[in-house]
């Protein structure tokens, strides 16, 4: 959540093209799978490839490789939950107790 959003802000400044390609990958993967974490992982994979393909300066490429790698590493537990079928999907049913907060 917060890490990906912060990274997006940095990417807009460093490489608008890389940001757009990562955003496109995120939107496509998330809309097909309905897993936000899968969209984040795909964005992390596409980002350095897109930046490399545009022949951006090497320091920007290295930063994007680091950012993409961190996105995948940070979502490794989500990968396990996706494989196990336990990762919540966008628009999926809420688990018991979720959303039952009341004011007292």
Short mmCIF file of C-alpha atoms in Angstrom, two decimals:
data_model
loop_
_atom_site.label_atom_id
_atom_site.label_comp_id
_atom_site.label_asym_id
_atom_site.label_seq_id
_atom_site.Cartn_x
_atom_site.Cartn_y
_atom_site.Cartn_z
CA UNK A 1 0.00 0.00 0.00
CA UNK A 2 2.06 2.89 1.32
CA UNK A 3 5.36 1.65 -0.12
CA UNK A 4 3.93 1.19 -3.59
CA UNK A 5 2.24 4.61 -3.46
CA UNK A 6 5.48 6.28 -2.36
CA UNK A 7 7.38 4.46 -5.10
CA UNK A 8 4.84 5.67 -7.65
CA UNK A 9 5.49 9.28 -6.65
CA UNK A 10 9.24 8.78 -7.05
CA UNK A 11 8.73 7.11 -10.43
CA UNK A 12 6.62 9.95 -11.78
CA UNK A 13 9.56 12.28 -11.13
CA UNK A 14 12.33 9.92 -12.30
CA UNK A 15 10.81 8.16 -15.28
CA UNK A 16 7.27 9.02 -16.35
CA UNK A 17 7.48 6.33 -19.07
CA UNK A 18 8.45 3.66 -16.54
CA UNK A 19 5.65 4.81 -14.26
CA UNK A 20 3.07 4.59 -17.04
CA UNK A 21 4.19 1.11 -18.08
CA UNK A 22 4.20 -0.11 -14.46
CA UNK A 23 0.77 1.45 -13.91
CA UNK A 24 -0.56 -0.24 -17.05
CA UNK A 25 0.81 -3.61 -15.88
CA UNK A 26 -0.74 -3.04 -12.44
CA UNK A 27 -4.15 -2.17 -13.89
CA UNK A 28 -4.21 -5.10 -16.33
CA UNK A 29 -3.05 -7.69 -13.78
CA UNK A 30 -5.37 -6.38 -11.08
CA UNK A 31 -8.41 -6.20 -13.35
CA UNK A 32 -7.86 -9.73 -14.68
CA UNK A 33 -6.97 -11.44 -11.39
CA UNK A 34 -8.72 -9.09 -8.91
CA UNK A 35 -5.59 -9.39 -6.70
CA UNK A 36 -4.06 -6.00 -5.87
CA UNK A 37 -0.88 -7.70 -4.68
CA UNK A 38 -0.49 -9.50 -8.02
CA UNK A 39 -0.87 -6.16 -9.79
CA UNK A 40 1.87 -4.70 -7.59
CA UNK A 41 4.16 -7.64 -8.31
CA UNK A 42 3.58 -7.33 -12.06
CA UNK A 43 4.31 -3.60 -11.91
CA UNK A 44 7.56 -4.39 -10.11
CA UNK A 45 8.54 -6.84 -12.84
CA UNK A 46 7.55 -4.60 -15.77
CA UNK A 47 9.16 -1.42 -14.39
CA UNK A 48 12.85 -2.24 -14.94
CA UNK A 49 12.11 -3.90 -18.28
CA UNK A 50 10.27 -0.79 -19.52
CA UNK A 51 13.04 1.52 -18.32
CA UNK A 52 15.72 -0.68 -19.89
CA UNK A 53 13.75 -0.74 -23.17
CA UNK A 54 13.73 3.06 -23.31
CA UNK A 55 17.50 3.22 -22.70
CA UNK A 56 17.07 5.47 -19.67
CA UNK A 57 20.28 6.52 -17.86
CA UNK A 58 21.92 3.67 -15.93
CA UNK A 59 21.32 5.18 -12.44
CA UNK A 60 17.57 5.36 -13.13
CA UNK A 61 17.61 1.78 -14.41
CA UNK A 62 19.41 0.62 -11.25
CA UNK A 63 16.91 2.45 -9.02
CA UNK A 64 14.03 0.85 -10.93
CA UNK A 65 15.61 -2.61 -10.62
CA UNK A 66 15.90 -2.05 -6.87
CA UNK A 67 12.32 -0.74 -6.59
CA UNK A 68 10.92 -3.62 -8.64
CA UNK A 69 12.86 -6.18 -6.64
CA UNK A 70 11.66 -4.66 -3.36
CA UNK A 71 8.04 -4.76 -4.57
CA UNK A 72 8.32 -8.48 -5.29
CA UNK A 73 10.14 -9.22 -2.02
CA UNK A 74 7.63 -7.25 0.06
CA UNK A 75 4.76 -9.21 -1.53
CA UNK A 76 6.28 -12.69 -1.08
CA UNK A 77 3.77 -13.63 1.65
CA UNK A 78 0.96 -12.54 -0.67
CA UNK A 79 2.31 -14.91 -3.32
CA UNK A 80 1.96 -17.79 -0.86
CA UNK A 81 -1.61 -16.75 -0.03
CA UNK A 82 -2.51 -16.49 -3.73
CA UNK A 83 -1.18 -20.01 -4.34
CA UNK A 84 -3.08 -21.29 -1.28
CA UNK A 85 -6.26 -19.51 -2.41
CA UNK A 86 -6.35 -17.39 0.75
CA UNK A 87 -5.53 -13.95 -0.65
CA UNK A 88 -8.59 -11.65 -0.68
CA UNK A 89 -9.75 -10.39 -4.07
CA UNK A 90 -11.17 -7.03 -4.99
CA UNK A 91 -14.94 -7.28 -4.70
CA UNK A 92 -14.69 -10.63 -2.91
CA UNK A 93 -16.74 -11.62 0.11
CA UNK A 94 -15.52 -10.22 3.41
CA UNK A 95 -14.33 -12.62 6.03
CA UNK A 96 -16.42 -13.08 9.17
CA UNK A 97 -15.97 -10.17 11.53
CA UNK A 98 -14.62 -7.83 8.89
CA UNK A 99 -16.66 -4.69 8.53
CA UNK A 100 -18.57 -5.28 11.76
CA UNK A 101 -17.09 -2.29 13.58
CA UNK A 102 -19.62 -0.21 15.43
CA UNK A 103 -19.44 3.02 17.40
CA UNK A 104 -20.01 2.63 21.11
#
